[in-house]
Amino acid sequence: MGIIDDSDVKIAIKYGITIPVANFEQVQRYAKLNVKGLKVHWKLNTGMNRIGFKEEKELIESYKILNKHGIINYGVFSHIYDNNNLSKMEKQFQKFETLLKKIPNWKKIPIISLRASGGILSYIKKEIPKKDWETGARYGEWILSDYDKDCFNTFQLVSNVIQINKLVPNENVGYDSKYTSKKNEHVALIPLGWGDGFSREFKNGKVLVNGKYCPIVGKISMDSMAIAVDDNVKVGDKVYVFKDFEHAITYLTDKTDVANIIAALCALTKRIPRVAVKKF
């Protein structure tokens, strides 16, 4: 959804990746490149004041310039910024429609979207009906939500127990003695740490092992975190760091802000392998 580096345009063309076009300066740069066959989504600024075209004149001129260079108009989009204010949402819809209909041949563009997860919910609740120009929607927090029980999660983060330490009372776990055992305990290590995107200071979170929630204990290290487990857990057991929405909000402990969960997911580094599967 952001503006890519000009040097990556060739890659986008080669692999058919659709990229956003958001301002006149970007268009001027692209006009000097070979952009024939580049698939673009036109980003409109409808009130959030992030990237996007705000003025009709610049939008129309930019559209004409890039179309002369053989780009493929694949979409037009913006973003609802206040799902809790129907009045502001309606103003965004009006602004979007005004800008959209200034684009020559806009009806031929396949994907036209303004709604994100909250906007989709406003449609389900019949607060803002579907507009005749809407052909798509984008969802973010919906992948972690319980808005619709027929939806299923699109990801999981899974690890394994690599070691189990048996503690007696008054033993410490991790840096700065942030956790001290109160009794005979079992602490398992899993190979995920702040080098993988988890905060060193994170506390009170839980992971799922053998169907039970296990609390994270001690300060998270660069390559590992410790969890308190029972004596049934063994090396090699599967650990769900994020299994589904219910687990994710338990992990982060703040059940009021789904955005916190998304922020945690975005922080995960490339050290964690991504594997595409058809069904969990």
Short mmCIF file of C-alpha atoms in Angstrom, two decimals:
data_model
loop_
_atom_site.label_atom_id
_atom_site.label_comp_id
_atom_site.label_asym_id
_atom_site.label_seq_id
_atom_site.Cartn_x
_atom_site.Cartn_y
_atom_site.Cartn_z
CA MET A 1 0.00 0.00 0.00
CA GLY A 2 3.03 2.28 0.11
CA ILE A 3 5.13 3.86 -2.64
CA ILE A 4 7.84 1.46 -3.79
CA ASP A 5 11.39 2.42 -4.71
CA ASP A 6 11.77 3.35 -8.37
CA SER A 7 14.39 0.64 -8.78
CA ASP A 8 11.76 -2.01 -7.98
CA VAL A 9 9.44 -1.04 -10.83
CA LYS A 10 11.10 -3.55 -13.19
CA ILE A 11 10.49 -6.31 -10.68
CA ALA A 12 6.82 -5.33 -10.36
CA ILE A 13 6.41 -5.48 -14.14
CA LYS A 14 8.22 -8.81 -14.44
CA TYR A 15 6.09 -10.57 -11.83
CA GLY A 16 2.80 -8.76 -12.44
CA ILE A 17 2.77 -7.08 -9.04
CA THR A 18 0.27 -4.24 -8.72
CA ILE A 19 1.69 -1.09 -7.07
CA PRO A 20 0.13 2.12 -5.75
CA VAL A 21 0.45 5.43 -7.59
CA ALA A 22 -0.17 8.22 -5.11
CA ASN A 23 1.19 11.61 -6.19
CA PHE A 24 2.30 13.72 -9.12
CA GLU A 25 5.99 13.59 -8.20
CA GLN A 26 5.90 9.81 -8.39
CA VAL A 27 4.23 10.00 -11.79
CA GLN A 28 6.87 12.38 -13.09
CA ARG A 29 9.61 9.95 -12.08
CA TYR A 30 7.81 6.99 -13.63
CA ALA A 31 7.37 8.90 -16.87
CA LYS A 32 11.14 8.73 -17.27
CA LEU A 33 11.18 4.94 -16.83
CA ASN A 34 9.95 2.12 -19.00
CA VAL A 35 6.64 1.42 -17.26
CA LYS A 36 4.82 -0.33 -20.10
CA GLY A 37 2.79 -3.17 -18.62
CA LEU A 38 3.04 -1.88 -15.03
CA LYS A 39 -0.17 -2.65 -13.11
CA VAL A 40 -1.21 0.23 -10.86
CA HIS A 41 -3.71 1.01 -8.14
CA TRP A 42 -4.52 4.73 -7.99
CA LYS A 43 -4.47 5.86 -4.35
CA LEU A 44 -6.87 8.67 -3.42
CA ASN A 45 -6.58 10.88 -0.34
CA THR A 46 -10.13 11.07 1.01
CA GLY A 47 -9.36 12.64 4.35
CA MET A 48 -6.78 10.58 6.20
CA ASN A 49 -3.93 12.60 4.70
CA ARG A 50 -1.50 9.78 4.22
CA ILE A 51 -0.35 9.15 0.63
CA GLY A 52 -2.79 9.71 -2.21
CA PHE A 53 -4.15 12.22 -4.72
CA LYS A 54 -6.22 14.95 -3.12
CA GLU A 55 -6.67 17.38 -6.01
CA GLU A 56 -8.67 16.52 -9.11
CA LYS A 57 -6.31 18.35 -11.49
CA GLU A 58 -3.22 16.42 -10.41
CA LEU A 59 -5.08 13.11 -10.53
CA ILE A 60 -6.36 13.66 -14.06
CA GLU A 61 -3.00 14.90 -15.36
CA SER A 62 -1.18 11.99 -13.73
CA TYR A 63 -3.63 9.50 -15.22
CA LYS A 64 -3.09 10.90 -18.70
CA ILE A 65 0.71 10.85 -18.37
CA LEU A 66 1.02 7.25 -17.24
CA ASN A 67 -1.56 5.96 -19.69
CA LYS A 68 0.54 7.38 -22.51
CA HIS A 69 3.34 5.17 -21.23
CA GLY A 70 1.34 1.95 -21.36
CA ILE A 71 0.48 1.25 -17.73
CA ILE A 72 -2.41 -1.06 -16.81
CA ASN A 73 -5.12 0.53 -14.65
CA TYR A 74 -5.94 -2.26 -12.23
CA GLY A 75 -7.52 -0.45 -9.31
CA VAL A 76 -8.52 2.69 -7.42
CA PHE A 77 -8.50 2.72 -3.63
CA SER A 78 -8.47 4.73 -0.43
CA HIS A 79 -8.83 3.91 3.26
CA ILE A 80 -11.49 4.53 5.92
CA TYR A 81 -9.73 6.14 8.88
CA ASP A 82 -12.47 6.39 11.52
CA ASN A 83 -14.77 3.38 11.58
CA ASN A 84 -16.57 4.71 14.62
CA ASN A 85 -17.80 7.92 12.97
CA LEU A 86 -20.46 7.35 10.33
CA SER A 87 -20.53 11.03 9.38
CA LYS A 88 -16.81 11.05 8.56
CA MET A 89 -17.15 7.76 6.72
CA GLU A 90 -19.91 9.18 4.54
CA LYS A 91 -17.75 12.23 3.74
CA GLN A 92 -14.95 9.90 2.67
CA PHE A 93 -17.32 8.01 0.39
CA GLN A 94 -18.43 11.29 -1.17
CA LYS A 95 -14.85 12.49 -1.67
CA PHE A 96 -13.83 9.14 -3.13
CA GLU A 97 -16.72 9.09 -5.58
CA THR A 98 -16.01 12.67 -6.70
CA LEU A 99 -12.36 11.89 -7.45
CA LEU A 100 -13.12 8.49 -8.92
CA LYS A 101 -15.54 9.83 -11.49
CA LYS A 102 -12.98 12.35 -12.71
CA ILE A 103 -10.80 9.47 -13.92
CA PRO A 104 -11.36 8.81 -17.63
CA ASN A 105 -12.96 5.40 -18.27
CA TRP A 106 -13.09 4.63 -14.55
CA LYS A 107 -15.82 2.05 -15.11
CA LYS A 108 -13.32 -0.15 -16.94
CA ILE A 109 -11.02 -0.37 -13.91
CA PRO A 110 -11.49 -3.84 -12.31
CA ILE A 111 -11.05 -3.13 -8.59
CA ILE A 112 -12.48 -0.05 -6.88
CA SER A 113 -12.35 -0.15 -3.10
CA LEU A 114 -12.62 2.14 -0.11
CA ARG A 115 -13.75 -0.15 2.67
CA ALA A 116 -11.39 -1.97 4.98
CA SER A 117 -12.48 -4.28 7.82
CA GLY A 118 -14.50 -1.64 9.67
CA GLY A 119 -16.10 -0.47 6.44
CA ILE A 120 -17.13 -4.02 5.59
CA LEU A 121 -18.70 -4.27 9.01
CA SER A 122 -20.66 -1.06 8.39
CA TYR A 123 -22.13 -2.74 5.30
CA ILE A 124 -23.01 -5.90 7.22
CA LYS A 125 -24.72 -3.77 9.87
CA LYS A 126 -26.56 -1.92 7.07
CA GLU A 127 -25.15 1.41 8.24
CA ILE A 128 -23.61 2.33 4.87
CA PRO A 129 -25.06 0.44 1.89
CA LYS A 130 -22.90 -0.77 -0.98
CA LYS A 131 -22.22 1.91 -3.58
CA ASP A 132 -22.83 1.10 -7.22
CA TRP A 133 -19.14 1.66 -8.04
CA GLU A 134 -17.74 -0.64 -5.34
CA THR A 135 -16.16 -3.76 -6.80
CA GLY A 136 -13.79 -4.73 -3.98
CA ALA A 137 -12.77 -4.29 -0.37
CA ARG A 138 -9.59 -4.78 1.62
CA TYR A 139 -9.42 -6.36 5.02
CA GLY A 140 -6.76 -6.09 7.70
CA GLU A 141 -7.87 -6.87 11.23
CA TRP A 142 -10.62 -9.06 9.77
CA ILE A 143 -8.07 -11.89 9.45
CA LEU A 144 -7.95 -11.89 13.24
CA SER A 145 -11.51 -11.03 14.05
CA ASP A 146 -14.61 -12.80 15.22
CA TYR A 147 -16.95 -10.61 13.17
CA ASP A 148 -18.05 -13.59 11.13
CA LYS A 149 -17.97 -17.13 12.49
CA ASP A 150 -17.89 -18.49 8.93
CA CYS A 151 -14.50 -16.87 8.31
CA PHE A 152 -11.32 -18.78 9.04
CA ASN A 153 -7.87 -17.57 10.01
CA THR A 154 -5.31 -17.02 7.30
CA PHE A 155 -2.14 -17.62 9.31
CA GLN A 156 -0.56 -19.34 12.27
CA LEU A 157 2.84 -18.93 13.92
CA VAL A 158 4.16 -22.28 15.07
CA SER A 159 7.37 -23.31 16.84
CA ASN A 160 8.65 -26.25 18.90
CA VAL A 161 10.07 -26.88 22.37
CA ILE A 162 13.87 -27.19 22.09
CA GLN A 163 14.77 -27.69 25.76
CA ILE A 164 13.15 -28.12 29.16
CA ASN A 165 14.77 -26.90 32.37
CA LYS A 166 13.67 -28.28 35.74
CA LEU A 167 13.81 -25.58 38.40
CA VAL A 168 13.77 -25.66 42.16
CA PRO A 169 12.47 -22.71 44.21
CA ASN A 170 14.30 -19.37 43.88
CA GLU A 171 16.01 -20.04 40.53
CA ASN A 172 16.09 -17.24 37.95
CA VAL A 173 15.05 -17.27 34.31
CA GLY A 174 16.52 -14.94 31.68
CA TYR A 175 18.25 -11.57 31.84
CA ASP A 176 17.99 -9.30 34.89
CA SER A 177 16.29 -11.98 37.01
CA LYS A 178 12.87 -10.89 35.78
CA TYR A 179 11.37 -14.23 36.77
CA THR A 180 12.13 -16.30 39.86
CA SER A 181 10.64 -19.74 40.44
CA LYS A 182 8.40 -20.06 43.50
CA LYS A 183 8.34 -23.86 43.57
CA ASN A 184 9.60 -26.84 41.61
CA GLU A 185 8.79 -25.85 38.03
CA HIS A 186 9.38 -26.84 34.42
CA VAL A 187 10.42 -24.10 32.00
CA ALA A 188 10.53 -24.82 28.26
CA LEU A 189 12.53 -22.90 25.69
CA ILE A 190 11.26 -22.12 22.20
CA PRO A 191 13.55 -20.70 19.48
CA LEU A 192 11.87 -17.33 18.98
CA GLY A 193 13.13 -14.08 20.47
CA TRP A 194 13.58 -10.36 19.97
CA GLY A 195 15.73 -11.14 16.92
CA ASP A 196 12.51 -12.49 15.40
CA GLY A 197 10.49 -9.39 16.25
CA PHE A 198 9.27 -10.02 19.80
CA SER A 199 9.75 -7.25 22.35
CA ARG A 200 12.38 -7.94 25.05
CA GLU A 201 10.10 -6.36 27.62
CA PHE A 202 7.02 -8.30 26.65
CA LYS A 203 5.33 -9.94 29.60
CA ASN A 204 2.06 -11.55 30.62
CA GLY A 205 1.61 -13.18 27.20
CA LYS A 206 0.80 -16.85 26.66
CA VAL A 207 1.49 -19.48 24.02
CA LEU A 208 -0.44 -22.68 23.38
CA VAL A 209 1.14 -26.10 24.01
CA ASN A 210 -0.81 -29.36 23.89
CA GLY A 211 -4.07 -27.46 24.14
CA LYS A 212 -3.04 -25.48 27.24
CA TYR A 213 -2.07 -21.82 27.59
CA CYS A 214 1.46 -21.48 28.95
CA PRO A 215 2.72 -18.10 30.21
CA ILE A 216 5.92 -16.52 28.92
CA VAL A 217 8.32 -16.07 31.84
CA GLY A 218 11.41 -13.90 32.17
CA LYS A 219 12.81 -11.38 29.71
CA ILE A 220 12.79 -12.52 26.09
CA SER A 221 16.27 -13.21 24.68
CA MET A 222 17.51 -12.60 21.14
CA ASP A 223 16.95 -16.19 20.01
CA SER A 224 14.59 -17.70 22.55
CA MET A 225 11.79 -17.20 25.03
CA ALA A 226 10.93 -19.24 28.11
CA ILE A 227 7.49 -20.56 28.96
CA ALA A 228 6.20 -22.22 32.11
CA VAL A 229 4.89 -25.72 31.34
CA ASP A 230 3.67 -28.80 33.17
CA ASP A 231 5.58 -32.06 33.35
CA ASN A 232 3.67 -33.50 30.37
CA VAL A 233 5.41 -31.20 27.88
CA LYS A 234 8.46 -32.67 26.17
CA VAL A 235 11.15 -31.56 23.73
CA GLY A 236 9.76 -31.38 20.21
CA ASP A 237 6.18 -30.57 21.21
CA LYS A 238 4.45 -28.08 18.93
CA VAL A 239 4.01 -24.54 20.25
CA TYR A 240 1.40 -22.15 18.83
CA VAL A 241 2.53 -18.57 19.33
CA PHE A 242 -0.46 -17.37 17.28
CA LYS A 243 -3.08 -20.02 16.54
CA ASP A 244 -6.27 -18.05 15.94
CA PHE A 245 -8.02 -14.84 16.95
CA GLU A 246 -8.94 -16.04 20.43
CA HIS A 247 -5.37 -17.11 21.08
CA ALA A 248 -3.88 -13.95 19.58
CA ILE A 249 -5.79 -11.66 21.92
CA THR A 250 -4.77 -13.91 24.82
CA TYR A 251 -1.14 -13.67 23.75
CA LEU A 252 -1.22 -9.88 23.65
CA THR A 253 -3.48 -9.61 26.72
CA ASP A 254 -5.22 -6.48 25.38
CA LYS A 255 -8.58 -7.71 24.11
CA THR A 256 -9.79 -4.22 23.24
CA ASP A 257 -7.41 -3.34 20.41
CA VAL A 258 -7.04 -5.72 17.47
CA ALA A 259 -4.59 -3.26 15.89
CA ASN A 260 -2.07 -4.23 18.56
CA ILE A 261 -2.15 -7.79 17.25
CA ILE A 262 -1.55 -6.62 13.68
CA ALA A 263 1.36 -4.48 14.85
CA ALA A 264 2.89 -7.52 16.54
CA LEU A 265 2.54 -9.54 13.34
CA CYS A 266 4.12 -6.79 11.24
CA ALA A 267 7.10 -6.74 13.60
CA LEU A 268 7.97 -10.38 12.85
CA THR A 269 11.30 -10.51 11.02
CA LYS A 270 12.43 -12.43 7.94
CA ARG A 271 14.24 -14.94 10.15
CA ILE A 272 10.92 -16.72 10.58
CA PRO A 273 10.23 -19.00 7.57
CA ARG A 274 6.89 -18.48 5.80
CA VAL A 275 5.17 -21.59 4.50
CA ALA A 276 2.05 -21.47 2.32
CA VAL A 277 -0.51 -24.17 3.06
CA LYS A 278 -4.02 -24.76 1.74
CA LYS A 279 -5.64 -25.47 5.09
CA PHE A 280 -4.51 -25.56 8.71
#
